[in-house]
JSON list of C-alpha atoms in Angstrom, two decimals:
[
{"chain": "A", "resi": 614, "resn": "MET", "atom": "CA", "xyz": [-0.17, -6.97, 37.20]},
{"chain": "A", "resi": 615, "resn": "SER", "atom": "CA", "xyz": [1.12, -3.83, 35.56]},
{"chain": "A", "resi": 616, "resn": "LEU", "atom": "CA", "xyz": [-0.40, -1.61, 32.98]},
{"chain": "A", "resi": 617, "resn": "ILE", "atom": "CA", "xyz": [1.91, -1.15, 30.03]},
{"chain": "A", "resi": 618, "resn": "GLN", "atom": "CA", "xyz": [2.05, 1.35, 27.20]},
{"chain": "A", "resi": 619, "resn": "SER", "atom": "CA", "xyz": [4.08, 1.62, 24.03]},
{"chain": "A", "resi": 620, "resn": "PHE", "atom": "CA", "xyz": [5.41, 4.62, 22.17]},
{"chain": "A", "resi": 621, "resn": "TRP", "atom": "CA", "xyz": [7.11, 3.91, 18.84]},
{"chain": "A", "resi": 622, "resn": "SER", "atom": "CA", "xyz": [8.35, 7.28, 17.62]},
{"chain": "A", "resi": 623, "resn": "LYS", "atom": "CA", "xyz": [8.69, 6.38, 13.91]},
{"chain": "A", "resi": 624, "resn": "PRO", "atom": "CA", "xyz": [4.99, 6.72, 12.93]},
{"chain": "A", "resi": 625, "resn": "ALA", "atom": "CA", "xyz": [4.68, 10.17, 14.53]},
{"chain": "A", "resi": 626, "resn": "ILE", "atom": "CA", "xyz": [7.97, 11.37, 13.04]},
{"chain": "A", "resi": 627, "resn": "GLU", "atom": "CA", "xyz": [6.83, 10.22, 9.59]},
{"chain": "A", "resi": 628, "resn": "GLY", "atom": "CA", "xyz": [3.46, 11.98, 9.97]},
{"chain": "A", "resi": 629, "resn": "ARG", "atom": "CA", "xyz": [1.08, 9.04, 10.26]},
{"chain": "A", "resi": 630, "resn": "TRP", "atom": "CA", "xyz": [-2.26, 9.84, 8.59]},
{"chain": "A", "resi": 631, "resn": "ASP", "atom": "CA", "xyz": [-0.67, 13.01, 7.13]},
{"chain": "A", "resi": 632, "resn": "ILE", "atom": "CA", "xyz": [-1.17, 14.81, 10.44]},
{"chain": "A", "resi": 633, "resn": "SER", "atom": "CA", "xyz": [1.52, 17.21, 11.57]},
{"chain": "A", "resi": 634, "resn": "GLY", "atom": "CA", "xyz": [2.47, 17.83, 15.20]},
{"chain": "A", "resi": 635, "resn": "GLN", "atom": "CA", "xyz": [1.79, 14.26, 16.26]},
{"chain": "A", "resi": 636, "resn": "LEU", "atom": "CA", "xyz": [4.95, 13.89, 18.29]},
{"chain": "A", "resi": 637, "resn": "GLU", "atom": "CA", "xyz": [4.09, 16.79, 20.57]},
{"chain": "A", "resi": 638, "resn": "ALA", "atom": "CA", "xyz": [0.43, 15.76, 20.89]},
{"chain": "A", "resi": 639, "resn": "ASN", "atom": "CA", "xyz": [1.39, 12.16, 21.65]},
{"chain": "A", "resi": 640, "resn": "VAL", "atom": "CA", "xyz": [3.73, 13.25, 24.44]},
{"chain": "A", "resi": 641, "resn": "TRP", "atom": "CA", "xyz": [1.02, 15.40, 26.07]},
{"chain": "A", "resi": 642, "resn": "ILE", "atom": "CA", "xyz": [-1.53, 12.57, 25.83]},
{"chain": "A", "resi": 643, "resn": "ALA", "atom": "CA", "xyz": [0.93, 10.02, 27.25]},
{"chain": "A", "resi": 644, "resn": "ALA", "atom": "CA", "xyz": [1.74, 12.45, 30.06]},
{"chain": "A", "resi": 645, "resn": "LEU", "atom": "CA", "xyz": [-1.91, 12.76, 31.06]},
{"chain": "A", "resi": 646, "resn": "SER", "atom": "CA", "xyz": [-2.39, 8.99, 31.00]},
{"chain": "A", "resi": 647, "resn": "CYS", "atom": "CA", "xyz": [0.79, 8.48, 33.05]},
{"chain": "A", "resi": 648, "resn": "VAL", "atom": "CA", "xyz": [-0.19, 11.09, 35.64]},
{"chain": "A", "resi": 649, "resn": "HIS", "atom": "CA", "xyz": [-3.61, 9.47, 36.17]},
{"chain": "A", "resi": 650, "resn": "ALA", "atom": "CA", "xyz": [-1.95, 6.09, 36.76]},
{"chain": "A", "resi": 651, "resn": "HIS", "atom": "CA", "xyz": [0.68, 7.61, 39.05]},
{"chain": "A", "resi": 652, "resn": "ARG", "atom": "CA", "xyz": [-1.91, 9.48, 41.15]},
{"chain": "A", "resi": 653, "resn": "ASN", "atom": "CA", "xyz": [-3.77, 6.22, 41.68]},
{"chain": "A", "resi": 654, "resn": "GLY", "atom": "CA", "xyz": [-0.67, 4.20, 42.58]},
{"chain": "A", "resi": 655, "resn": "ILE", "atom": "CA", "xyz": [-1.02, 2.03, 39.48]},
{"chain": "A", "resi": 656, "resn": "PRO", "atom": "CA", "xyz": [2.21, 0.57, 38.08]},
{"chain": "A", "resi": 657, "resn": "LEU", "atom": "CA", "xyz": [2.69, 1.76, 34.50]},
{"chain": "A", "resi": 658, "resn": "ILE", "atom": "CA", "xyz": [5.56, 0.56, 32.33]},
{"chain": "A", "resi": 659, "resn": "MET", "atom": "CA", "xyz": [6.42, 2.32, 29.07]},
{"chain": "A", "resi": 660, "resn": "HIS", "atom": "CA", "xyz": [7.90, 0.36, 26.16]},
{"chain": "A", "resi": 661, "resn": "THR", "atom": "CA", "xyz": [9.57, 2.72, 23.71]},
{"chain": "A", "resi": 662, "resn": "ASP", "atom": "CA", "xyz": [12.63, 3.38, 21.57]},
{"chain": "A", "resi": 663, "resn": "ASP", "atom": "CA", "xyz": [15.64, 5.62, 22.26]},
{"chain": "A", "resi": 664, "resn": "PHE", "atom": "CA", "xyz": [13.97, 8.78, 20.96]},
{"chain": "A", "resi": 665, "resn": "GLY", "atom": "CA", "xyz": [10.76, 7.99, 22.82]},
{"chain": "A", "resi": 666, "resn": "LYS", "atom": "CA", "xyz": [12.73, 7.64, 26.04]},
{"chain": "A", "resi": 667, "resn": "GLU", "atom": "CA", "xyz": [14.23, 11.10, 25.51]},
{"chain": "A", "resi": 668, "resn": "LEU", "atom": "CA", "xyz": [10.73, 12.53, 25.17]},
{"chain": "A", "resi": 669, "resn": "LEU", "atom": "CA", "xyz": [9.12, 10.61, 28.05]},
{"chain": "A", "resi": 670, "resn": "GLN", "atom": "CA", "xyz": [11.80, 10.13, 30.68]},
{"chain": "A", "resi": 671, "resn": "HIS", "atom": "CA", "xyz": [10.58, 13.09, 32.73]},
{"chain": "A", "resi": 672, "resn": "LEU", "atom": "CA", "xyz": [7.21, 11.40, 33.33]},
{"chain": "A", "resi": 673, "resn": "PRO", "atom": "CA", "xyz": [6.53, 9.30, 36.46]},
{"chain": "A", "resi": 674, "resn": "TYR", "atom": "CA", "xyz": [6.51, 5.89, 34.77]},
{"chain": "A", "resi": 675, "resn": "THR", "atom": "CA", "xyz": [7.29, 2.94, 37.01]},
{"chain": "A", "resi": 676, "resn": "GLU", "atom": "CA", "xyz": [9.83, 1.91, 34.41]},
{"chain": "A", "resi": 677, "resn": "ILE", "atom": "CA", "xyz": [10.80, 2.78, 30.83]},
{"chain": "A", "resi": 678, "resn": "ARG", "atom": "CA", "xyz": [12.03, -0.13, 28.70]},
{"chain": "A", "resi": 679, "resn": "LEU", "atom": "CA", "xyz": [13.74, 0.21, 25.32]},
{"chain": "A", "resi": 680, "resn": "THR", "atom": "CA", "xyz": [11.84, -2.75, 23.91]},
{"chain": "A", "resi": 681, "resn": "LEU", "atom": "CA", "xyz": [10.90, -1.00, 20.67]},
{"chain": "A", "resi": 682, "resn": "ASN", "atom": "CA", "xyz": [14.51, -0.59, 19.56]},
{"chain": "A", "resi": 683, "resn": "ALA", "atom": "CA", "xyz": [14.07, -4.21, 18.41]},
{"chain": "A", "resi": 684, "resn": "ILE", "atom": "CA", "xyz": [11.49, -3.26, 15.75]},
{"chain": "A", "resi": 685, "resn": "PRO", "atom": "CA", "xyz": [13.34, -3.69, 12.43]},
{"chain": "A", "resi": 686, "resn": "ASP", "atom": "CA", "xyz": [14.18, -0.40, 10.69]},
{"chain": "A", "resi": 687, "resn": "ASP", "atom": "CA", "xyz": [12.42, -1.50, 7.51]},
{"chain": "A", "resi": 688, "resn": "THR", "atom": "CA", "xyz": [9.08, -1.97, 9.32]},
{"chain": "A", "resi": 689, "resn": "PRO", "atom": "CA", "xyz": [6.61, 0.41, 7.63]},
{"chain": "A", "resi": 690, "resn": "SER", "atom": "CA", "xyz": [5.36, 3.12, 10.00]},
{"chain": "A", "resi": 691, "resn": "GLY", "atom": "CA", "xyz": [1.84, 2.24, 8.84]},
{"chain": "A", "resi": 692, "resn": "GLN", "atom": "CA", "xyz": [2.20, -0.84, 11.03]},
{"chain": "A", "resi": 693, "resn": "TRP", "atom": "CA", "xyz": [2.10, 1.44, 14.08]},
{"chain": "A", "resi": 694, "resn": "ALA", "atom": "CA", "xyz": [0.26, -1.10, 16.25]},
{"chain": "A", "resi": 695, "resn": "ILE", "atom": "CA", "xyz": [3.25, -3.44, 16.09]},
{"chain": "A", "resi": 696, "resn": "SER", "atom": "CA", "xyz": [4.54, -1.65, 19.19]},
{"chain": "A", "resi": 697, "resn": "LYS", "atom": "CA", "xyz": [1.73, -3.26, 21.21]},
{"chain": "A", "resi": 698, "resn": "MET", "atom": "CA", "xyz": [2.85, -6.70, 20.11]},
{"chain": "A", "resi": 699, "resn": "TYR", "atom": "CA", "xyz": [6.46, -6.03, 21.09]},
{"chain": "A", "resi": 700, "resn": "ALA", "atom": "CA", "xyz": [5.38, -4.58, 24.44]},
{"chain": "A", "resi": 701, "resn": "LEU", "atom": "CA", "xyz": [3.07, -7.51, 25.25]},
{"chain": "A", "resi": 702, "resn": "GLN", "atom": "CA", "xyz": [5.66, -10.05, 24.13]},
{"chain": "A", "resi": 703, "resn": "ASN", "atom": "CA", "xyz": [8.16, -8.49, 26.55]},
{"chain": "A", "resi": 704, "resn": "SER", "atom": "CA", "xyz": [5.78, -8.28, 29.51]},
{"chain": "A", "resi": 705, "resn": "GLU", "atom": "CA", "xyz": [4.37, -10.62, 32.11]},
{"chain": "A", "resi": 706, "resn": "LEU", "atom": "CA", "xyz": [1.29, -12.70, 31.38]},
{"chain": "A", "resi": 707, "resn": "GLY", "atom": "CA", "xyz": [-1.56, -10.71, 32.91]},
{"chain": "A", "resi": 708, "resn": "ASP", "atom": "CA", "xyz": [-0.10, -7.27, 32.15]},
{"chain": "A", "resi": 709, "resn": "ILE", "atom": "CA", "xyz": [-2.53, -5.09, 30.21]},
{"chain": "A", "resi": 710, "resn": "HIS", "atom": "CA", "xyz": [-1.52, -2.76, 27.39]},
{"chain": "A", "resi": 711, "resn": "ILE", "atom": "CA", "xyz": [-3.39, 0.53, 27.34]},
{"chain": "A", "resi": 712, "resn": "ASP", "atom": "CA", "xyz": [-3.06, 3.02, 24.53]},
{"chain": "A", "resi": 713, "resn": "ASN", "atom": "CA", "xyz": [-1.53, 6.33, 25.48]},
{"chain": "A", "resi": 714, "resn": "ASP", "atom": "CA", "xyz": [-4.94, 7.97, 25.19]},
{"chain": "A", "resi": 715, "resn": "VAL", "atom": "CA", "xyz": [-6.53, 5.64, 27.75]},
{"chain": "A", "resi": 716, "resn": "PHE", "atom": "CA", "xyz": [-6.92, 7.31, 31.13]},
{"chain": "A", "resi": 717, "resn": "ILE", "atom": "CA", "xyz": [-7.44, 5.11, 34.21]},
{"chain": "A", "resi": 718, "resn": "LYS", "atom": "CA", "xyz": [-8.91, 7.73, 36.54]},
{"chain": "A", "resi": 719, "resn": "LYS", "atom": "CA", "xyz": [-10.05, 5.39, 39.31]},
{"chain": "A", "resi": 720, "resn": "LYS", "atom": "CA", "xyz": [-8.00, 2.69, 40.99]},
{"chain": "A", "resi": 721, "resn": "GLU", "atom": "CA", "xyz": [-11.13, 0.50, 41.22]},
{"chain": "A", "resi": 722, "resn": "LEU", "atom": "CA", "xyz": [-10.98, -0.09, 37.47]},
{"chain": "A", "resi": 723, "resn": "TYR", "atom": "CA", "xyz": [-7.37, -1.26, 37.70]},
{"chain": "A", "resi": 724, "resn": "THR", "atom": "CA", "xyz": [-8.29, -3.49, 40.65]},
{"chain": "A", "resi": 725, "resn": "ARG", "atom": "CA", "xyz": [-11.17, -5.07, 38.71]},
{"chain": "A", "resi": 726, "resn": "MET", "atom": "CA", "xyz": [-8.94, -5.73, 35.70]},
{"chain": "A", "resi": 727, "resn": "SER", "atom": "CA", "xyz": [-6.19, -7.24, 37.83]},
{"chain": "A", "resi": 728, "resn": "GLU", "atom": "CA", "xyz": [-8.40, -9.45, 40.03]},
{"chain": "A", "resi": 729, "resn": "LYS", "atom": "CA", "xyz": [-10.95, -10.71, 37.52]},
{"chain": "A", "resi": 730, "resn": "TYR", "atom": "CA", "xyz": [-10.12, -13.82, 35.51]},
{"chain": "A", "resi": 731, "resn": "TYR", "atom": "CA", "xyz": [-10.43, -13.73, 31.72]},
{"chain": "A", "resi": 732, "resn": "ASP", "atom": "CA", "xyz": [-8.57, -15.22, 28.79]},
{"chain": "A", "resi": 733, "resn": "VAL", "atom": "CA", "xyz": [-8.36, -11.91, 26.94]},
{"chain": "A", "resi": 734, "resn": "ILE", "atom": "CA", "xyz": [-9.53, -8.38, 27.70]},
{"chain": "A", "resi": 735, "resn": "VAL", "atom": "CA", "xyz": [-10.17, -5.72, 25.05]},
{"chain": "A", "resi": 736, "resn": "GLN", "atom": "CA", "xyz": [-11.57, -2.22, 25.17]},
{"chain": "A", "resi": 737, "resn": "SER", "atom": "CA", "xyz": [-14.76, -2.85, 23.22]},
{"chain": "A", "resi": 738, "resn": "LEU", "atom": "CA", "xyz": [-16.45, -4.30, 20.18]},
{"chain": "A", "resi": 739, "resn": "GLU", "atom": "CA", "xyz": [-16.74, -2.11, 17.09]},
{"chain": "A", "resi": 740, "resn": "ASP", "atom": "CA", "xyz": [-19.12, -2.31, 14.17]},
{"chain": "A", "resi": 741, "resn": "THR", "atom": "CA", "xyz": [-17.15, -3.10, 11.01]},
{"chain": "A", "resi": 742, "resn": "GLN", "atom": "CA", "xyz": [-19.58, -1.23, 8.77]},
{"chain": "A", "resi": 743, "resn": "GLY", "atom": "CA", "xyz": [-17.82, 2.11, 9.45]},
{"chain": "A", "resi": 744, "resn": "PRO", "atom": "CA", "xyz": [-15.59, 3.74, 6.83]},
{"chain": "A", "resi": 745, "resn": "LEU", "atom": "CA", "xyz": [-12.30, 2.57, 8.38]},
{"chain": "A", "resi": 746, "resn": "TYR", "atom": "CA", "xyz": [-13.28, -1.10, 8.26]},
{"chain": "A", "resi": 747, "resn": "VAL", "atom": "CA", "xyz": [-14.90, -0.85, 4.83]},
{"chain": "A", "resi": 748, "resn": "GLN", "atom": "CA", "xyz": [-11.62, 0.60, 3.55]},
{"chain": "A", "resi": 749, "resn": "ALA", "atom": "CA", "xyz": [-9.64, -2.20, 5.26]},
{"chain": "A", "resi": 750, "resn": "LEU", "atom": "CA", "xyz": [-11.86, -4.86, 3.70]},
{"chain": "A", "resi": 751, "resn": "GLU", "atom": "CA", "xyz": [-11.48, -3.31, 0.25]},
{"chain": "A", "resi": 752, "resn": "PHE", "atom": "CA", "xyz": [-7.70, -3.37, 0.74]},
{"chain": "A", "resi": 753, "resn": "LEU", "atom": "CA", "xyz": [-7.72, -7.02, 1.87]},
{"chain": "A", "resi": 754, "resn": "GLN", "atom": "CA", "xyz": [-9.88, -8.15, -1.05]},
{"chain": "A", "resi": 755, "resn": "GLN", "atom": "CA", "xyz": [-6.97, -7.59, -3.43]},
{"chain": "A", "resi": 756, "resn": "TYR", "atom": "CA", "xyz": [-5.26, -10.42, -1.53]},
{"chain": "A", "resi": 757, "resn": "SER", "atom": "CA", "xyz": [-8.21, -12.80, -1.66]},
{"chain": "A", "resi": 758, "resn": "ASP", "atom": "CA", "xyz": [-5.91, -15.60, -2.80]},
{"chain": "A", "resi": 759, "resn": "ILE", "atom": "CA", "xyz": [-4.28, -15.63, 0.66]},
{"chain": "A", "resi": 760, "resn": "VAL", "atom": "CA", "xyz": [-6.86, -13.87, 2.88]},
{"chain": "A", "resi": 761, "resn": "ASN", "atom": "CA", "xyz": [-10.37, -15.19, 3.48]},
{"chain": "A", "resi": 762, "resn": "THR", "atom": "CA", "xyz": [-12.28, -11.91, 3.33]},
{"chain": "A", "resi": 763, "resn": "GLU", "atom": "CA", "xyz": [-15.57, -13.75, 3.80]},
{"chain": "A", "resi": 764, "resn": "SER", "atom": "CA", "xyz": [-14.58, -14.30, 7.44]},
{"chain": "A", "resi": 765, "resn": "PHE", "atom": "CA", "xyz": [-14.41, -10.54, 7.96]},
{"chain": "A", "resi": 766, "resn": "GLY", "atom": "CA", "xyz": [-17.34, -10.33, 10.36]},
{"chain": "A", "resi": 767, "resn": "ASN", "atom": "CA", "xyz": [-19.68, -7.60, 11.52]},
{"chain": "A", "resi": 768, "resn": "PHE", "atom": "CA", "xyz": [-17.57, -6.79, 14.58]},
{"chain": "A", "resi": 769, "resn": "ALA", "atom": "CA", "xyz": [-13.93, -6.15, 15.41]},
{"chain": "A", "resi": 770, "resn": "TYR", "atom": "CA", "xyz": [-12.16, -5.70, 18.70]},
{"chain": "A", "resi": 771, "resn": "ASN", "atom": "CA", "xyz": [-10.95, -2.23, 19.65]},
{"chain": "A", "resi": 772, "resn": "CYS", "atom": "CA", "xyz": [-7.58, -2.90, 21.27]},
{"chain": "A", "resi": 773, "resn": "GLY", "atom": "CA", "xyz": [-7.10, 0.42, 23.08]},
{"chain": "A", "resi": 774, "resn": "VAL", "atom": "CA", "xyz": [-7.01, -1.94, 26.07]},
{"chain": "A", "resi": 775, "resn": "LEU", "atom": "CA", "xyz": [-5.50, -5.37, 25.42]},
{"chain": "A", "resi": 776, "resn": "GLY", "atom": "CA", "xyz": [-4.36, -8.05, 27.80]},
{"chain": "A", "resi": 777, "resn": "PHE", "atom": "CA", "xyz": [-4.07, -11.81, 28.14]},
{"chain": "A", "resi": 778, "resn": "LYS", "atom": "CA", "xyz": [-4.24, -14.05, 31.19]},
{"chain": "A", "resi": 779, "resn": "ASN", "atom": "CA", "xyz": [-4.14, -17.29, 29.20]},
{"chain": "A", "resi": 780, "resn": "ARG", "atom": "CA", "xyz": [-1.37, -18.12, 26.73]}
]
C-alpha cells in the first residue's frame, strides 16, 4: 500500500477562494508532508500535472505521475477535489490519498492503515451545520428537481484522508 497525493495546479494559479500566494504555500505544505513520509520510509506517490511536476520534482517522492494532465481543460477550478478522483482511479486498490496538508509523523499510523481491513477510510466525520455546508445546501436547493436535498444529512465525511479496500 502506498500513500498518494494530488496537486492540480490550476486552482492555485486561478486563486481559489480569492487567496493569493496559494501556489507557493501549497508547495511548502506538500514539501513538509513529503518529508515526514520520507523520514518514516513510507511510500508516497504524487499525482500532478506538468506544472506541478516542475514545482515538486525536487522533493523525495517515491514517484511523480502526470495523471492530472488528463483533467479536461474546461474543468472549472472550483472542482479542485477532482484531482483526488483521478489519483485514486489511477492507483492500486488499497492505496490511500492524503491531502497535501496531512502529515504522517509516525510510521505506526501508516502500518495501522495498511494492515487493518476496511471498505473505506476517511479522515473524520464533520457536522453539516457549519457555514460551509449550509452554503453548499443552499446552492444545491436550486437544483432540487435533480438533487434530493432532503437526504443531505447531519454529517459529512472529511476526505483529507480517503482510501478504499473494497471496489
